[in-house]
XYZ file of C-alpha atoms in Angstrom:
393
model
C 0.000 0.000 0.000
C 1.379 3.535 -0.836
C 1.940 6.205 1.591
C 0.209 9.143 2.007
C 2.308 11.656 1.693
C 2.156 15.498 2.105
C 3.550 18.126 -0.731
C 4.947 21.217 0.349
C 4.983 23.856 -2.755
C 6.622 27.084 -3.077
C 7.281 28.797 -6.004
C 9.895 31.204 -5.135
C 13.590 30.714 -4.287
C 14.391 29.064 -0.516
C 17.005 30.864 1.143
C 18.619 31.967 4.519
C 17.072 34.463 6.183
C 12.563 35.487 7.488
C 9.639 35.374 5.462
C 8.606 31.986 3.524
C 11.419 31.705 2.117
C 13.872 31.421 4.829
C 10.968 29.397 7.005
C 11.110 26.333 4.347
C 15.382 26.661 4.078
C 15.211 25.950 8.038
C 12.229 23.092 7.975
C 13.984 21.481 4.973
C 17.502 21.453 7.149
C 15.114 20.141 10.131
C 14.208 17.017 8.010
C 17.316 15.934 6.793
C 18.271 13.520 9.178
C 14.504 12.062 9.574
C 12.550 9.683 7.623
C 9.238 11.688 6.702
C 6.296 11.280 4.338
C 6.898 14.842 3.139
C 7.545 15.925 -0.320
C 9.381 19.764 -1.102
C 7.814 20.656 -4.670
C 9.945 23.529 -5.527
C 9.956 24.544 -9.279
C 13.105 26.881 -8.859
C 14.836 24.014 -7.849
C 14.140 21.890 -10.950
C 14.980 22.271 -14.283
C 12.589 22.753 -17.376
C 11.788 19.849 -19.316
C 14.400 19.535 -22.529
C 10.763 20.695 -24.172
C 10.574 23.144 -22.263
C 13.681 24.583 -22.235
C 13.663 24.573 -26.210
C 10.246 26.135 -26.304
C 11.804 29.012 -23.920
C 14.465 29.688 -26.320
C 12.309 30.152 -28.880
C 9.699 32.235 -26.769
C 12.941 34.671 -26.192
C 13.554 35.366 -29.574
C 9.475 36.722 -29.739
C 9.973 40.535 -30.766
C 6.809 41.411 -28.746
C 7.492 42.245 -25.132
C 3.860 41.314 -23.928
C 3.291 38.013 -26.542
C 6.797 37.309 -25.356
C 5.781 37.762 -21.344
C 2.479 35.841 -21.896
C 4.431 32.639 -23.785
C 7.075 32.766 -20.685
C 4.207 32.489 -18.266
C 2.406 29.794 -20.187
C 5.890 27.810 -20.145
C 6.189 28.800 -16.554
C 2.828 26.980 -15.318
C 3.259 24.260 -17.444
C 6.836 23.272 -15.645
C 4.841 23.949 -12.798
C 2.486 20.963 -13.660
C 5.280 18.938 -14.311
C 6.815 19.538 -10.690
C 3.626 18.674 -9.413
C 2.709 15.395 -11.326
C 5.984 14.052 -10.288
C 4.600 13.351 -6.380
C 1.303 11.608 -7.671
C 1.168 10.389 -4.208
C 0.353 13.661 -2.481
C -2.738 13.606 -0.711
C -2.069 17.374 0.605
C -0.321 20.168 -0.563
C 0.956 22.858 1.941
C 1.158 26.208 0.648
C 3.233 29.037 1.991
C 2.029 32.477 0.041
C -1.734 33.321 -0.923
C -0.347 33.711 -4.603
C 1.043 30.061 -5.096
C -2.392 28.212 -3.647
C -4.454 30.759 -6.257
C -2.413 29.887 -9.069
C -2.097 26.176 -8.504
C -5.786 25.843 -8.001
C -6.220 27.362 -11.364
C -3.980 25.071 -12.925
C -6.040 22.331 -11.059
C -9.424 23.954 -12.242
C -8.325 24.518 -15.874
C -7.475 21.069 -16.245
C -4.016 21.178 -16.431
C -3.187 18.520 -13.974
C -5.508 15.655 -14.859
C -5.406 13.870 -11.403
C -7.935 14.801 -8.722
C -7.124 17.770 -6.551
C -5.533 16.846 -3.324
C -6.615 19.011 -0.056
C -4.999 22.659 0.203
C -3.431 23.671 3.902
C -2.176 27.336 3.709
C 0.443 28.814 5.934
C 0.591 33.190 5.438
C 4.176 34.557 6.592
C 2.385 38.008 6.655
C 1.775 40.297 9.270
C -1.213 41.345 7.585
C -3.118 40.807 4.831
C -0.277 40.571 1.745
C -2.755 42.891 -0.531
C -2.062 45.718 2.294
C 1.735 45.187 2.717
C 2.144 45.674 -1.169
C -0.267 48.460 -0.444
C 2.441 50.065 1.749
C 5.196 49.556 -0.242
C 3.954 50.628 -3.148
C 3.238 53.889 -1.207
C 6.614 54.233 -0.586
C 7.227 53.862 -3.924
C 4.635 56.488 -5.096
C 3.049 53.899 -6.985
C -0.628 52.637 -8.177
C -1.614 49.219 -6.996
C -4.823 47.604 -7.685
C -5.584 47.141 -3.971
C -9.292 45.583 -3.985
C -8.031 42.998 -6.586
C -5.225 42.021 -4.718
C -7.516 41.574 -1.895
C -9.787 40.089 -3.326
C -7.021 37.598 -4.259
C -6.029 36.939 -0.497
C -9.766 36.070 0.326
C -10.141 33.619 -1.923
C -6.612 32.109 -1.248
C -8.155 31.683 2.427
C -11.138 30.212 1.288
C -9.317 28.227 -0.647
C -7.582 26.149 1.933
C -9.157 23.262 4.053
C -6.618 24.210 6.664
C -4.804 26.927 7.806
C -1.826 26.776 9.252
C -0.236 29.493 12.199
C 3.015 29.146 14.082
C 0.691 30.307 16.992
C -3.060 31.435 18.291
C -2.253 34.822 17.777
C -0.142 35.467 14.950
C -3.109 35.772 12.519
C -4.887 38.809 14.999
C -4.308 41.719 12.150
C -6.387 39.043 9.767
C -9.498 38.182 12.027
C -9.487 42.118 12.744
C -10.326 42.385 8.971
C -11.870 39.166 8.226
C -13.882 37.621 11.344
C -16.147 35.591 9.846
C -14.592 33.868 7.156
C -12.067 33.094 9.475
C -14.436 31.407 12.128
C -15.786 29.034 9.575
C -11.915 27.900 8.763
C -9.799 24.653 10.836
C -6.859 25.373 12.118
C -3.557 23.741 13.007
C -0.695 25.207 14.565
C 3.033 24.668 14.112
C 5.537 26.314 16.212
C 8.469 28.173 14.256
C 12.061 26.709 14.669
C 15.559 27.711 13.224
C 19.045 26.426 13.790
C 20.776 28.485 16.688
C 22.761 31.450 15.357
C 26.405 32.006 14.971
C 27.910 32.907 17.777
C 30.836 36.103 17.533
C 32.783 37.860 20.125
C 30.851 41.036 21.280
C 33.912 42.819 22.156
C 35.434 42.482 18.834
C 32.120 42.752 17.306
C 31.871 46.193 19.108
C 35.633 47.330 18.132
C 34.269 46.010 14.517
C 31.384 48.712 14.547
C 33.278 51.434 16.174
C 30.975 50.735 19.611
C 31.814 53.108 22.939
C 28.675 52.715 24.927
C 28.018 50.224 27.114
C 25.353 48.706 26.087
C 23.799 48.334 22.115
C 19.869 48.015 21.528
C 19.510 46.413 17.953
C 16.806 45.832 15.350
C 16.721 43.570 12.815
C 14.248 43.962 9.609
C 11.787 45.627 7.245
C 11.933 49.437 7.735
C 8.798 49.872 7.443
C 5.698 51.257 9.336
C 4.136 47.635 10.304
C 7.140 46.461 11.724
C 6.988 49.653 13.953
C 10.527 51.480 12.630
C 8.849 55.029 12.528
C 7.922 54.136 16.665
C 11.461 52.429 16.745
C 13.308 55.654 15.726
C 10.531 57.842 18.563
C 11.779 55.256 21.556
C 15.086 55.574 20.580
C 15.411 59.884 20.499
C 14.328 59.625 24.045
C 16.489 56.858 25.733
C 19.333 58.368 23.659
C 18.748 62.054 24.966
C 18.655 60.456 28.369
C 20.711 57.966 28.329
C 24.887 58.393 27.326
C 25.857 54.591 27.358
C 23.612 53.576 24.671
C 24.119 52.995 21.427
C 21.744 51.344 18.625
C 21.912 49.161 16.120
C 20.090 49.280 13.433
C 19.501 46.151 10.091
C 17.653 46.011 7.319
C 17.148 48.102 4.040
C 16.788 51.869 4.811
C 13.003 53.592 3.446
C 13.146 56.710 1.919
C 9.527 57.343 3.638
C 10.903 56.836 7.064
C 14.175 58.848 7.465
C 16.670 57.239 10.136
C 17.733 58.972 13.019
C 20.182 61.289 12.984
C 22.360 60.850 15.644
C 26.000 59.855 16.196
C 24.412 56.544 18.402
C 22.216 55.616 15.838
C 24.218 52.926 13.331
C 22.806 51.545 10.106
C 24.027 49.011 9.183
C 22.130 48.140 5.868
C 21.601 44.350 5.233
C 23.627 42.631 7.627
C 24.185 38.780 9.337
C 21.674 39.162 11.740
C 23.860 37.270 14.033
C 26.706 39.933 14.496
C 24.098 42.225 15.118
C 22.571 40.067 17.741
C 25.963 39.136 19.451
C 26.907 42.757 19.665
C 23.888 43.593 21.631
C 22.217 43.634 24.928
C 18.405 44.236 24.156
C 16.654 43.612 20.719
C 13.824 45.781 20.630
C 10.532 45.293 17.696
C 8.244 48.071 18.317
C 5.474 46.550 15.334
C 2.057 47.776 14.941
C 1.304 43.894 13.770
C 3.109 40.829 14.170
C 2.866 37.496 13.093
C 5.920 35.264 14.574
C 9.012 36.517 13.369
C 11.605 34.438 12.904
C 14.139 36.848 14.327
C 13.092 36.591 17.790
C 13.828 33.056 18.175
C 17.320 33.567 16.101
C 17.174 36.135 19.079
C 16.857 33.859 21.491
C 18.984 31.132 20.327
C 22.055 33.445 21.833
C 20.306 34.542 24.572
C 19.781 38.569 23.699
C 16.808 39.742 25.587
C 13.469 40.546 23.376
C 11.473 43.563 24.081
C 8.476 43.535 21.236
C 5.327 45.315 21.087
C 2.254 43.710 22.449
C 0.660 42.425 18.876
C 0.078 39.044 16.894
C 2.810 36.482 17.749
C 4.772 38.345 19.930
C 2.258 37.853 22.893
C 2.488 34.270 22.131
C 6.440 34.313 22.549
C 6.332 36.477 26.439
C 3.377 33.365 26.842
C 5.968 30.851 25.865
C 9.050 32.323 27.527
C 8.295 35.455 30.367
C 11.424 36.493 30.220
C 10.553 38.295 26.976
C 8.942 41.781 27.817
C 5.832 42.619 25.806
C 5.204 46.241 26.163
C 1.643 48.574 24.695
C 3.185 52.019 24.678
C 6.227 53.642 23.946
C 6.932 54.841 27.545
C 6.239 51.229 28.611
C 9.434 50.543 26.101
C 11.057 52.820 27.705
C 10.679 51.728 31.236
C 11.350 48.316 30.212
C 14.621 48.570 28.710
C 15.753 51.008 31.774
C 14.529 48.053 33.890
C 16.742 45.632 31.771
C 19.749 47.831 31.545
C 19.778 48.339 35.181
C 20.075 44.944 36.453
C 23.759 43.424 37.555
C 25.548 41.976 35.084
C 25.256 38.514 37.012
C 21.185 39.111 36.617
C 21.420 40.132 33.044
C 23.729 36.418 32.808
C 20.798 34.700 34.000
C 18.114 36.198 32.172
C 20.039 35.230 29.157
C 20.642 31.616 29.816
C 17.098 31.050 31.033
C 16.619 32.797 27.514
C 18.862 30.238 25.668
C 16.751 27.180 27.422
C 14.039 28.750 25.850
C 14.953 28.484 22.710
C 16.480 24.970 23.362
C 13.053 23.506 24.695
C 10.984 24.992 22.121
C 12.318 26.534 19.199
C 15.360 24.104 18.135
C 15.317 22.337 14.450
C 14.768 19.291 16.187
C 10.918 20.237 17.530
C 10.524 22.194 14.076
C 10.902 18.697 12.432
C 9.250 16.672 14.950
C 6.214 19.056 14.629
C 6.175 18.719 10.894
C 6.056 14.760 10.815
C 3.491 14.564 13.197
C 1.288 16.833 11.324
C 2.182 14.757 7.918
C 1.558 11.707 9.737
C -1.896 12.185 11.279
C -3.007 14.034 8.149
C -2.508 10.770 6.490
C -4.186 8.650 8.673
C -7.346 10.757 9.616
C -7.679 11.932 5.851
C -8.431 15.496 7.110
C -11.267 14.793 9.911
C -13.222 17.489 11.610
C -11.898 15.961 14.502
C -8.213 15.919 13.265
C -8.716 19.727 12.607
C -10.037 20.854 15.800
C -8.450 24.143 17.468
């Protein structure tokens, strides 16, 4: 008798790092040294058919920029297909972006793949909807985006799936704000988040590396962008800065033109930078967001036990619930007292926190669980053929 097995697809290109993208890089790494019923259909990862690639050699020579576009998409769906057709024993197919589970349901309801349609689970990396995050950054952009379509889009991507999938209870909040009742009618199954533990570097030649006098070094890590909190981010840190002389912070990530940076000689951009010799050079890592799903960053974070302060929103109230010894704050004077709080301990106390915070990350956020979790959830998926009762909250 064959195995049920279940498909994992992704359309986009798996690499180090948050988002989807970086999520499946870690799970794949998790799975490596387990046997598993799960399948990773990745199209980047495989090459065209010799067809294929022929046909897309031909389509390139097309003089026609949008006949030439259209012919390149065609070819693109149909080595989709054939990615797809080559686990005919997927009973389930696990989708991490509202864009891949429309566009392989269309390819399923066109006809295109002759074989019935297996059941759809959908896992969103998005702190919000994704129709209002491209909404944002096309604002930044000063650009014209469809938003109702795109909308529109994400709905039926959640009506779509049988399941959805969270890395906690609360790290869809921003989407049952907007979307209550389509969301009560949906099953749910949740996964918690895992990564490999970070690098660790020498903070004292980390600090001689960055040109660090201070102290102590609050970092952040990511998007600079108004739902990830950077405009509150650079507000916190003016005040704690004009107070405080043995601080310095440390900022990651791609710099907006919308939301201008500090300016102030204790206030480092770094750009895009390894996470991890931000994180080792640091004492706090503060996320001010507005909404949060479960960033990956935060157990990184934890991993080499640097203290989390984050904003009380989405997934970060699920990580103080998991581990207390990450603060969870609601205003920015509550940020404020908070890191003050921190900063003021011994070192011996600040020690402690920080190992209790490294057992945190050990007992709950290690590859190990990450791959454990995913196995189970292949396994009883298989043998309960999506029950009600399987799908419970």
């Amino acid at each position: 008798m064959t195995m049920k097995r279940l498909g994992i697809f992704y359309s986009g290109e798996l690499k180090t790092g948050g988002g989807p993208s970086g999520y499946l890089y870690n799970l794949r790494e998790a799975l490596v040294n387990y046997p598993h019923q799960i399948d990773f259909i990745f199209p980047k990862e495989k090459k065209y058919s010799f067809l294929l690639q022929i046909l897309k050699k031909l389509a390139s020579c097309i003089p026609f920029r949008s006949i030439r576009h259209r012919v390149g998409w065609c070819l693109k769906k149909k080595h989709i297909v054939n990615c797809i057709n080559e686990y005919p024993d997927v009973f389930a197919i696990m989708f991490h972006s509202c864009t891949d589970i429309n566009l392989v349901n269309q390819l399923w309801k066109k006809h295109y793949i002759k074989r019935s349609q297996p059941k759809f689970l959908l896992m969103s990396h998005s702190p919000v909807l994704p129709a209002r995050e491209l909404q944002e950054q096309a604002d930044y952009h000063h650009e014209v985006i469809d938003f109702e379509r795109l909308k529109k889009d994400d709905i039926n991507a959640l009506l779509l799936a049988d399941v959805l999938v969270a890395p906690s209870q609360n790290a869809m909040n921003s989407y049952w704000k907007e979307l209550p009742v389509l969301l009560s009618e949906k099953k749910f199954r949740y996964i918690t988040t895992g990564c490999a533990p970070l690098k660790y570097y020498d903070k004292t030649i980390l600090r001689q590396k960055y040109n660090i006098k201070t102290k102590f070094v609050i970092c952040y890590v990511g998007r600079h962008w108004k739902v990830k909190g950077y405009d509150r981010l650079v507000h916190i840190a003016s005040h704690i800065l004009q107070k405080r002389s043995d601080v310095t912070f440390l900022i990651g990530g791609e710099q907006n033109p919308a939301i201008k940076p500090l300016s102030h000689p204790r206030w480092v951009e770094l750009g895009w930078v390894d996470s991890a010799e931000v994180f080792c050079c640091s004492d706090v890592f503060l996320m001010p967001n507005r909404e949060s799903y479960f960033d990956l960053v935060i157990p990184e974070a934890l991993s080499i036990g640097l203290k989390c302060v984050l904003s009380n929103v989405g997934g970060n109230i699920d990580f103080n619930r998991m581990c207390s010894n990450i603060g969870l704050f609601s205003s920015d004077a509550e940020a404020m007292e908070m890191i003050d709080a921190y900063l003021s301990l011994s070192e011996d106390e600040r020690n402690r926190v920080s190992e209790e915070l490294k057992e945190c990350y050990q007992n709950l956020f290690n590859l190990e669980k990450f791959a454990d979790s995913y196995i189970e959830l292949s396994e009883t998926l298989g043998k309960s053929n999506l029950s009600s009762t399987l799908l419970a909250v």
